[in-house]
Amino acid sequence: MEHGIMSQSRFCMAITNEDERRLTLFFNQNKQQFGGKKDDYFALDYLIKKFEKPIAEMVHNVSFGNKDYGFDAFYCDPNRKNFYLYKFNWTENHDVFKESMDQIKNEGLGQIFESANHKDAKKNGFLNRIISELEENKNVIENIYLHFVFKGDVESAENSKGLQNRKEEIELKEHILKEYFQKSNLRFFIEYISDRRSASKPIQTKSFEIKLSDTIQHELRSQTEGDHKMYCGFVALTDIHKMYKALQFKFFDRNIRAGLSENNSPNQKIRESLKNICIKKTNPPEYFGFLHNGITLVAEKIELSEKTMMLYSPRLLNGAQTISSFDTFLEANQNHKSFDKNTLSKIKILAKIIESDIAADFVNHVTIANNQQNPVEPWHLRANDTIQCDIQDKFEKELQIFYSRQENSFSSIDVSELEELGLDTSRDIGIKDVAKVLLGVKAEVDNISKLKFVFESPTLYNQIFDPACLYWDFRVLVLGYKILKFLKPITTYLRDNSSEKHQYAIGKSSNLIFCLMIQMILNHKKLETYATEYGTSLKQEATFRDELKELALSKILPIYRTFLNDSDVKIKIDSGKLSFLNTKETFKRFMKLSHEKYGWTLKKEYKI
């Protein structure tokens, strides 16, 4: 069969019954000859229609039934000097591209465009065909297109925070393509294709040459994330500023982009130092390096020559205050009659420059460690993690709730923009509250009041923000959020209905009560009802609050009385040492009692 399933070359947005019928027919007519799954024939049909080629010619450009490093198909158009790489999904849901984009970033591009991997890659028939086609047309190709083709809404895909995050990570790998083709003018496009094509500009990955004096090299070999190299020395502040002016906001690592107010104390002191050096001339340029902590940079690739260093896709991990203050100072003073450009060029700052995969967890750890001396909270440094972007996508898509990954981001958005996105304009749910709820679900009683530690500890953070949570029912996550907001009146209600000797202990165990309330709801036969009535918005209903109070009184308080009357507990309470109440060990004892009394079991997933 030489024809595709669609009568037009451009695809409709939604999958209709007729679309399904035609795809099934196309699959049934060709599966015996080519094999594969029905979804694979979406790719084949698309290529036939787009490039007007017969099926016999295009079938070798499709991967049937395999998951080949995130790619499904390819096509080389030497006349237009284009090479296309594809990922197809027969779905309206753009979220399915997230896994493929991770594969492409972590392995796919390297398998195809790094010659060191070709020996293994060529064992894979599909990748071998891609590599052979590239080698044959290497001198002709000027444009690389990475297309994600589906049947959903392109604008929604473009607005997805999780996809934006992953797209940026893939963009950082452009230097691999340029190194393969040895062409500085090579253009790289990443686009979504459906009923229309996303408006895309070629990726402009930049390289920068700097002079690093008094250089020291340090190397870390990692079995899990590869090798990391670090160079330490002094670099001209003007060289770093050139990177900032070229890359603008993208120069700052995603997790420090929120920055600090330009009017805070550290930034004012930096500008004052610059003024004393370049205008008042009361201090020499060398003075600046003694007063400031320095900066930390990471680059995807570093090339060393005798006197210079070339950085590919650099990002600033620490020092945003210094660079943004330097830029503000220049804007305000470069036309001042006493401004001395020659002196400015002599200002140097201590720099650590790391060669590593910018998207690696290792770089996240470095970012957090290097920003602990600043008045930047650790959750700010996690705000643009991939998992946080994915959580935002899920809240917006399923519940139309705005997730504030960065504090105060909700208040900075116009109501009209929220309305255009179809989101609740009255309330948001913040990253710290979500972290507390996740801690409550996982019964991390000890750590609910230690959020800084949670966000600073890679192990605990990854445990709490496990990607598996993206498969949870977020309505129940909202119920947990409301329990958190109602926790004070619930605790007060329990205390007021307790004997005098127990009131103080109950008042000091709010984290324990929070975890128990979550388990009570997760074990409740009306969980689905609660999720439907109270789990779809952030409105703090008085009816739900009052029902929670009564449930706590009838379920939690009786267990509490049993626990507090235990002889060893009495001894601890009489001694005034109540820290044992908000611990995992105490929680386990409560769960044992609740299982015996109510049949509760520990549920660490928010699923219905």
Coordinates of C-alpha atoms in Angstrom, one line a residue, residues 53-578:
K53 CA 7.7 9.0 -0.8
P54 CA 6.6 5.4 -1.3
I55 CA 6.2 3.2 1.7
A56 CA 9.0 0.9 0.5
E57 CA 11.4 3.8 0.6
M58 CA 10.2 5.2 4.0
V59 CA 9.8 2.0 6.0
H60 CA 13.6 1.8 6.7
N61 CA 13.4 5.2 8.3
V62 CA 11.1 4.0 11.1
S63 CA 11.9 2.0 14.2
F64 CA 9.2 -0.7 14.5
G65 CA 8.5 -1.9 18.1
N66 CA 11.7 -0.6 19.5
K67 CA 12.5 2.2 21.9
D68 CA 15.7 3.5 20.4
Y69 CA 17.1 6.1 22.8
G70 CA 14.0 8.3 22.4
F71 CA 13.8 8.4 18.6
D72 CA 11.2 6.7 16.4
A73 CA 12.1 7.9 12.9
F74 CA 14.4 10.0 10.8
Y75 CA 14.7 11.5 7.3
C76 CA 17.5 13.2 5.4
D77 CA 16.6 15.9 2.8
P78 CA 20.0 16.7 1.2
N79 CA 18.4 19.1 -1.3
R80 CA 17.1 21.3 1.5
K81 CA 20.2 20.5 3.6
N82 CA 18.0 19.2 6.4
F83 CA 18.2 16.2 8.7
Y84 CA 15.1 15.3 10.7
L85 CA 14.9 13.2 13.9
Y86 CA 11.5 12.2 15.2
K87 CA 9.5 11.1 18.2
F88 CA 5.9 10.1 17.5
N89 CA 3.1 9.5 19.9
W90 CA -0.5 8.7 18.8
T91 CA -2.0 10.6 21.7
E92 CA -3.4 14.1 22.6
N93 CA -1.3 14.1 25.8
H94 CA 2.0 16.0 25.4
D95 CA 3.3 14.7 28.8
V96 CA 4.2 11.4 27.1
F97 CA 7.2 13.2 25.5
K98 CA 8.9 13.7 28.9
E99 CA 10.4 10.3 29.1
S100 CA 11.6 10.4 25.5
M101 CA 13.2 13.8 26.0
D102 CA 15.0 12.5 29.0
Q103 CA 16.3 9.5 26.9
I104 CA 17.4 11.8 24.1
K105 CA 19.2 14.2 26.4
N106 CA 20.9 11.4 28.5
E107 CA 21.8 9.0 25.7
G108 CA 20.2 9.5 22.3
L109 CA 22.2 12.5 21.0
G110 CA 25.4 11.0 22.3
Q111 CA 24.7 7.7 20.6
I112 CA 24.2 9.3 17.2
F113 CA 26.6 12.3 17.2
E114 CA 29.5 11.2 19.4
S115 CA 31.9 8.9 17.4
A116 CA 33.1 7.2 20.6
N117 CA 29.6 5.6 20.9
H118 CA 29.3 4.5 17.3
K119 CA 30.7 1.0 17.8
D120 CA 27.9 0.1 20.2
A121 CA 25.3 2.2 18.4
K122 CA 25.9 0.5 15.1
K123 CA 24.8 -2.8 16.7
N124 CA 21.4 -1.3 16.8
G125 CA 20.0 -1.5 13.3
F126 CA 17.9 1.6 13.5
L127 CA 20.7 3.8 14.9
N128 CA 23.1 2.3 12.4
R129 CA 20.8 3.5 9.6
I130 CA 20.7 7.0 11.1
I131 CA 24.5 7.1 11.5
S132 CA 25.1 5.9 7.9
E133 CA 22.7 8.5 6.5
L134 CA 24.5 11.2 8.5
E135 CA 27.9 10.1 7.4
E136 CA 26.8 10.0 3.8
N137 CA 25.4 13.6 3.9
K138 CA 27.6 15.1 6.6
N139 CA 29.1 17.8 4.3
V140 CA 25.7 18.9 3.0
I141 CA 23.6 19.1 6.2
E142 CA 23.2 22.5 7.7
N143 CA 20.0 22.1 9.7
I144 CA 19.0 19.5 12.3
Y145 CA 15.3 19.3 13.3
L146 CA 14.1 17.4 16.3
H147 CA 10.4 17.0 16.0
F148 CA 7.9 15.7 18.6
V149 CA 4.8 14.7 16.7
F150 CA 1.4 14.0 18.4
K151 CA -2.3 14.7 18.1
G152 CA -2.7 17.2 20.9
D153 CA -2.4 21.0 21.4
V154 CA 0.9 22.5 20.4
E155 CA 0.4 25.6 22.6
S156 CA -0.2 23.4 25.6
A157 CA 3.0 21.5 24.9
E158 CA 4.9 24.8 24.6
N159 CA 3.5 26.0 27.9
S160 CA 4.3 22.8 29.8
K161 CA 6.9 23.6 32.4
G162 CA 8.2 20.1 32.4
L163 CA 8.7 20.1 28.6
Q164 CA 10.3 23.6 28.8
N165 CA 12.8 22.3 31.3
R166 CA 13.7 19.2 29.2
K167 CA 13.9 21.2 26.0
E168 CA 16.4 23.5 27.6
E169 CA 18.5 20.6 28.7
I170 CA 18.5 19.2 25.2
E171 CA 19.5 22.6 23.8
L172 CA 22.6 22.6 26.0
K173 CA 23.8 19.5 24.0
E174 CA 24.0 21.5 20.7
H175 CA 27.8 21.6 21.0
I176 CA 27.8 17.8 20.4
L177 CA 26.2 18.3 17.0
K178 CA 28.5 21.2 16.1
E179 CA 31.5 19.1 17.0
Y180 CA 30.3 16.2 14.9
F181 CA 29.6 18.3 11.8
Q182 CA 32.5 20.7 12.4
K183 CA 30.3 23.6 11.4
S184 CA 29.8 26.7 13.4
N185 CA 26.8 27.8 11.3
L186 CA 24.9 24.5 11.9
R187 CA 21.3 25.2 13.1
F188 CA 19.4 23.1 15.6
F189 CA 15.6 23.3 15.9
I190 CA 13.3 21.6 18.5
E191 CA 9.6 21.7 17.6
Y192 CA 6.3 20.2 18.4
I193 CA 4.1 19.1 15.5
S194 CA 0.3 18.5 15.5
D195 CA -2.4 20.4 13.8
R196 CA 0.2 23.2 13.4
R197 CA 3.9 23.5 13.9
S198 CA 5.3 25.3 16.9
A199 CA 7.0 28.6 16.2
S200 CA 10.7 27.8 16.7
K201 CA 13.9 29.6 16.3
P202 CA 17.3 27.9 15.8
I203 CA 19.0 27.2 19.1
Q204 CA 21.7 29.7 19.8
T205 CA 24.2 27.9 22.0
K206 CA 27.2 30.1 22.6
S207 CA 30.8 29.6 23.4
F208 CA 33.0 32.1 25.2
E209 CA 36.7 32.6 25.5
I210 CA 38.2 33.8 28.8
K211 CA 41.6 34.1 30.3
L212 CA 41.9 32.3 33.6
S213 CA 45.1 33.2 35.5
D214 CA 46.9 31.3 38.3
T215 CA 44.9 28.2 37.2
I216 CA 44.6 25.1 39.4
Q217 CA 43.0 21.9 38.0
H218 CA 41.1 19.4 40.1
E219 CA 39.3 16.2 38.8
L220 CA 36.6 14.1 40.2
R221 CA 35.9 10.7 38.7
S222 CA 32.3 9.4 39.3
Q223 CA 31.1 5.9 38.5
T224 CA 27.5 7.1 38.2
E225 CA 27.7 10.4 36.4
G226 CA 31.0 10.4 34.6
D227 CA 34.1 12.6 35.2
H228 CA 33.9 16.2 36.5
K229 CA 36.8 18.6 36.1
M230 CA 37.2 21.9 38.0
Y231 CA 39.5 24.8 37.2
C232 CA 40.2 27.5 39.8
G233 CA 41.8 30.8 39.2
F234 CA 41.1 34.5 38.7
V235 CA 39.0 35.8 35.8
A236 CA 38.1 39.3 34.6
L237 CA 34.7 40.3 35.8
T238 CA 34.1 41.9 32.3
D239 CA 34.5 38.5 30.7
I240 CA 31.8 37.0 32.9
H241 CA 29.6 40.0 32.2
K242 CA 29.9 39.5 28.5
M243 CA 28.4 36.0 29.0
Y244 CA 25.5 37.5 30.9
K245 CA 24.8 40.1 28.3
A246 CA 24.8 37.5 25.5
L247 CA 22.8 34.8 27.3
Q248 CA 20.7 37.1 29.6
F249 CA 18.5 35.2 32.0
K250 CA 19.7 31.8 30.7
F251 CA 23.2 32.5 32.0
F252 CA 21.9 31.9 35.5
D253 CA 21.5 28.2 36.4
R254 CA 17.7 27.4 36.5
N255 CA 17.8 27.0 40.2
I256 CA 19.2 30.4 41.1
R257 CA 17.2 32.4 38.5
A258 CA 14.8 33.8 41.1
G259 CA 17.8 35.8 42.3
L260 CA 17.8 38.4 45.1
S261 CA 16.5 41.9 45.2
E262 CA 18.9 44.4 43.8
N263 CA 18.3 46.5 46.9
N264 CA 19.4 43.9 49.5
S265 CA 22.5 44.4 51.5
P266 CA 25.0 42.2 49.6
N267 CA 24.1 43.7 46.3
Q268 CA 24.4 47.3 47.6
K269 CA 27.9 46.5 49.0
I270 CA 29.0 45.1 45.7
R271 CA 28.0 48.2 43.8
E272 CA 29.6 50.3 46.5
S273 CA 32.9 48.4 46.0
L274 CA 32.7 49.0 42.3
K275 CA 32.1 52.7 42.7
N276 CA 35.0 53.1 45.0
I277 CA 37.3 51.4 42.5
C278 CA 36.1 52.8 39.1
I279 CA 34.7 56.3 40.0
K280 CA 36.0 57.4 43.4
K281 CA 39.3 55.5 42.9
T282 CA 39.8 55.1 46.6
N283 CA 40.6 51.4 46.1
P284 CA 42.7 49.6 43.5
P285 CA 41.0 47.0 41.2
E286 CA 42.8 44.1 43.0
Y287 CA 40.8 45.1 46.1
F288 CA 37.6 43.6 44.7
G289 CA 38.9 40.0 44.8
F290 CA 39.7 40.3 48.5
L291 CA 36.2 41.5 49.4
H292 CA 34.0 39.0 47.5
N293 CA 33.6 35.3 47.7
G294 CA 33.9 34.5 44.0
I295 CA 31.7 32.7 41.5
T296 CA 31.1 29.2 40.3
L297 CA 30.5 28.3 36.7
V298 CA 29.6 25.1 34.9
A299 CA 30.1 24.4 31.2
E300 CA 29.1 21.4 29.1
K301 CA 32.5 21.4 27.5
I302 CA 35.8 23.3 28.1
E303 CA 38.6 23.6 25.7
L304 CA 42.0 24.7 27.0
S305 CA 44.8 26.4 25.1
E306 CA 48.0 27.9 26.4
K307 CA 46.5 31.2 27.6
T308 CA 42.8 30.9 27.2
M309 CA 39.8 28.7 28.0
M310 CA 36.8 28.2 25.7
L311 CA 33.5 27.5 27.6
Y312 CA 30.5 25.9 25.7
S313 CA 27.0 26.6 27.1
P314 CA 28.2 28.1 30.4
R315 CA 25.9 28.6 33.3
L316 CA 26.4 30.5 36.6
L317 CA 25.9 28.3 39.7
N318 CA 26.8 30.9 42.3
G319 CA 27.5 34.6 42.0
A320 CA 24.3 35.9 40.5
Q321 CA 24.4 38.8 43.0
T322 CA 27.8 39.8 41.8
I323 CA 27.0 39.7 38.1
S324 CA 23.6 41.3 38.3
S325 CA 25.0 44.0 40.6
F326 CA 27.9 44.6 38.2
D327 CA 25.4 45.0 35.3
T328 CA 23.3 47.4 37.3
F329 CA 26.4 49.4 38.2
L330 CA 27.5 49.7 34.6
E331 CA 24.0 50.7 33.4
A332 CA 23.9 53.5 36.0
N333 CA 27.6 54.7 35.8
Q334 CA 29.2 54.0 32.5
N335 CA 28.6 57.5 31.3
H336 CA 29.8 59.1 34.5
K337 CA 32.6 61.6 33.8
S338 CA 34.9 59.9 36.3
F339 CA 34.2 56.3 35.2
D340 CA 37.5 54.5 34.3
K341 CA 37.0 51.6 31.8
N342 CA 40.6 50.7 32.0
T343 CA 40.4 50.1 35.7
L344 CA 37.1 48.2 35.2
S345 CA 38.8 45.7 32.9
K346 CA 41.4 45.0 35.6
I347 CA 38.9 43.8 38.2
K348 CA 39.2 40.1 38.7
I349 CA 37.3 37.6 40.8
L350 CA 38.0 34.2 42.0
A351 CA 36.3 31.6 39.9
K352 CA 35.6 27.9 40.0
I353 CA 34.8 26.6 36.5
I354 CA 33.4 23.0 36.3
E355 CA 33.1 20.9 33.2
S356 CA 30.1 18.6 33.6
D357 CA 26.7 17.8 32.2
I358 CA 24.7 20.9 33.3
A359 CA 21.5 18.9 33.9
A360 CA 23.2 16.3 36.1
D361 CA 22.3 15.8 39.8
F362 CA 25.9 16.5 40.6
V363 CA 25.5 20.1 39.4
N364 CA 22.4 20.5 41.5
H365 CA 24.3 19.4 44.5
V366 CA 27.1 21.9 43.7
T367 CA 24.6 24.7 43.2
I368 CA 23.0 24.1 46.6
A369 CA 26.4 23.7 48.4
N370 CA 27.7 27.0 46.9
N371 CA 24.7 29.0 47.8
Q372 CA 24.3 28.1 51.4
Q373 CA 26.1 31.3 52.6
N374 CA 23.6 33.4 50.8
P375 CA 20.1 34.5 52.0
V376 CA 18.6 32.1 49.5
E377 CA 16.5 29.3 50.9
P378 CA 17.2 25.8 49.7
W379 CA 13.7 25.3 48.2
H380 CA 14.5 28.3 45.9
L381 CA 17.4 26.3 44.6
R382 CA 15.1 23.4 43.8
A383 CA 12.3 25.4 42.2
N384 CA 13.3 24.6 38.6
D385 CA 14.1 20.9 39.1
T386 CA 12.5 18.7 36.5
I387 CA 10.3 17.0 39.2
Q388 CA 9.0 20.4 40.4
C389 CA 8.1 21.4 36.8
D390 CA 6.3 18.1 36.3
I391 CA 4.3 18.7 39.6
Q392 CA 3.3 22.1 38.3
D393 CA 2.1 20.6 35.0
K394 CA 0.0 18.0 36.8
F395 CA -1.6 20.5 39.2
E396 CA -2.5 22.8 36.3
K397 CA -3.6 20.1 33.9
E398 CA -5.7 18.0 36.3
L399 CA -6.9 20.5 38.9
Q400 CA -6.4 23.9 37.3
I401 CA -4.4 24.9 40.4
F402 CA -1.3 27.1 40.2
Y403 CA 1.8 25.5 41.9
S404 CA 4.2 28.1 43.2
R405 CA 7.5 26.4 42.7
Q406 CA 9.1 29.8 43.5
E407 CA 7.8 31.7 46.5
N408 CA 5.7 34.8 45.6
S409 CA 5.4 33.7 42.0
F410 CA 1.6 33.6 42.2
S411 CA 1.3 37.2 43.3
S412 CA 3.5 38.4 40.4
I413 CA 1.2 36.9 37.7
D414 CA -1.6 39.0 36.3
V415 CA -5.1 37.6 36.9
S416 CA -5.8 37.8 33.2
E417 CA -2.9 35.4 32.5
L418 CA -4.2 32.9 35.1
E419 CA -7.7 33.2 33.5
E420 CA -6.2 32.6 30.0
L421 CA -4.5 29.4 31.3
G422 CA -7.8 28.4 33.0
L423 CA -6.3 28.4 36.5
D424 CA -7.8 29.3 39.8
T425 CA -7.1 33.0 40.3
S426 CA -7.8 33.1 44.1
R427 CA -5.2 30.7 45.6
D428 CA -2.0 28.8 44.9
I429 CA -0.3 25.9 46.5
G430 CA 3.4 26.4 47.4
I431 CA 6.4 24.2 47.2
K432 CA 6.9 24.1 51.0
D433 CA 3.4 23.0 51.7
V434 CA 3.6 20.3 49.1
A435 CA 6.8 19.1 50.7
K436 CA 5.2 19.0 54.1
V437 CA 2.3 16.9 52.7
L438 CA 4.6 14.5 51.0
L439 CA 6.6 14.2 54.2
G440 CA 3.3 13.5 56.0
V441 CA 2.3 10.8 53.6
K442 CA 5.7 9.1 53.9
A443 CA 5.4 9.4 57.7
E444 CA 8.6 11.5 58.0
V445 CA 7.4 12.9 61.3
D446 CA 10.9 13.9 62.4
N447 CA 11.5 16.0 59.2
I448 CA 8.3 18.0 58.7
S449 CA 9.8 20.8 60.8
K450 CA 13.2 20.5 59.1
L451 CA 12.4 21.7 55.6
K452 CA 15.8 23.2 55.0
F453 CA 17.4 19.9 55.7
V454 CA 15.0 18.1 53.5
F455 CA 15.7 20.4 50.5
E456 CA 19.5 20.4 51.2
S457 CA 19.8 16.6 51.5
P458 CA 19.9 15.0 48.0
T459 CA 18.9 11.6 49.4
L460 CA 15.9 12.8 51.4
Y461 CA 14.8 15.3 48.8
N462 CA 14.8 12.6 46.1
Q463 CA 13.0 10.2 48.4
I464 CA 10.3 12.8 49.1
F465 CA 10.0 14.2 45.6
D466 CA 10.1 10.7 44.0
P467 CA 8.9 10.8 40.3
A468 CA 6.4 8.1 41.3
C469 CA 4.3 10.8 43.0
L470 CA 3.4 12.0 39.5
Y471 CA 1.1 8.9 39.3
W472 CA -0.7 9.8 42.4
D473 CA -4.2 11.2 42.5
F474 CA -3.5 14.9 43.2
R475 CA -7.0 15.4 44.6
V476 CA -5.9 13.5 47.7
L477 CA -2.8 15.7 47.7
V478 CA -5.1 18.7 48.0
L479 CA -6.9 16.9 50.9
G480 CA -3.5 16.6 52.7
Y481 CA -2.9 20.3 52.0
K482 CA -6.2 21.2 53.7
I483 CA -5.4 19.0 56.7
L484 CA -2.1 21.0 57.0
K485 CA -4.0 24.3 56.9
F486 CA -6.6 23.0 59.4
L487 CA -4.0 21.4 61.7
K488 CA -4.0 24.2 64.3
P489 CA -7.8 24.1 64.9
I490 CA -7.7 20.3 64.9
T491 CA -5.0 20.2 67.5
T492 CA -6.7 22.8 69.6
Y493 CA -10.0 20.8 69.4
L494 CA -8.2 17.6 70.5
R495 CA -6.5 19.4 73.4
D496 CA -9.6 21.1 74.6
N497 CA -11.4 17.8 74.7
S498 CA -8.6 16.0 76.6
S499 CA -7.9 15.7 80.3
E500 CA -5.7 18.4 81.7
K501 CA -2.8 16.0 82.2
H502 CA -2.8 15.2 78.5
Q503 CA -3.4 18.7 77.0
Y504 CA 0.2 19.8 77.0
A505 CA 1.5 16.7 75.3
I506 CA -1.2 16.9 72.6
G507 CA -0.3 20.5 72.0
K508 CA 3.3 19.6 71.4
S509 CA 2.7 16.8 68.9
S510 CA 1.2 18.6 65.9
N511 CA 3.5 16.8 63.4
L512 CA 2.4 13.5 64.7
I513 CA -1.2 14.4 64.5
F514 CA -0.7 15.6 60.9
C515 CA 0.7 12.3 59.8
L516 CA -2.1 10.4 61.7
M517 CA -4.8 12.5 60.1
I518 CA -3.4 11.8 56.6
Q519 CA -3.5 8.0 57.4
M520 CA -7.0 8.3 58.8
I521 CA -8.2 9.9 55.5
L522 CA -6.3 7.4 53.3
N523 CA -7.9 4.6 55.3
H524 CA -11.4 6.1 55.3
K525 CA -14.2 4.4 53.3
K526 CA -15.3 7.9 52.2
L527 CA -11.9 8.8 50.6
E528 CA -13.4 9.0 47.1
T529 CA -16.2 11.2 48.4
Y530 CA -13.8 13.5 50.2
A531 CA -11.6 13.7 47.1
T532 CA -14.6 14.6 44.9
E533 CA -16.1 17.2 47.2
Y534 CA -13.0 18.8 48.7
G535 CA -10.0 17.7 46.6
T536 CA -10.5 19.8 43.4
S537 CA -9.9 23.3 44.8
L538 CA -7.9 25.0 47.4
K539 CA -10.9 26.6 49.1
Q540 CA -10.7 25.9 52.8
E541 CA -14.3 24.8 53.5
A542 CA -15.6 25.1 57.0
T543 CA -17.7 21.9 56.5
F544 CA -14.5 19.9 55.8
R545 CA -12.7 21.5 58.7
D546 CA -15.4 20.6 61.1
E547 CA -15.7 17.1 59.8
L548 CA -12.0 16.6 60.2
K549 CA -12.2 17.9 63.8
E550 CA -14.9 15.4 64.6
L551 CA -13.0 12.5 62.9
A552 CA -9.9 13.4 64.9
L553 CA -12.0 13.4 68.1
S554 CA -13.5 10.0 67.4
K555 CA -10.5 8.3 65.9
I556 CA -7.2 10.0 66.9
L557 CA -8.0 11.0 70.5
P558 CA -8.9 7.5 71.8
I559 CA -5.6 6.1 70.5
Y560 CA -3.8 9.1 72.1
R561 CA -5.4 8.3 75.4
T562 CA -4.2 4.7 75.2
F563 CA -0.7 5.8 74.2
L564 CA -0.4 8.5 76.9
N565 CA -1.5 6.1 79.7
D566 CA 1.3 3.7 78.9
S567 CA 3.8 3.6 81.8
D568 CA 6.9 4.4 79.9
V569 CA 5.2 7.3 78.1
K570 CA 4.1 8.7 81.4
I571 CA 7.6 8.7 82.7
K572 CA 8.8 10.6 79.7
I573 CA 6.0 13.1 79.9
D574 CA 6.5 13.7 83.6
S575 CA 10.2 14.4 82.9
G576 CA 9.1 17.2 80.5
K577 CA 11.0 15.7 77.6
L578 CA 8.4 15.6 74.8

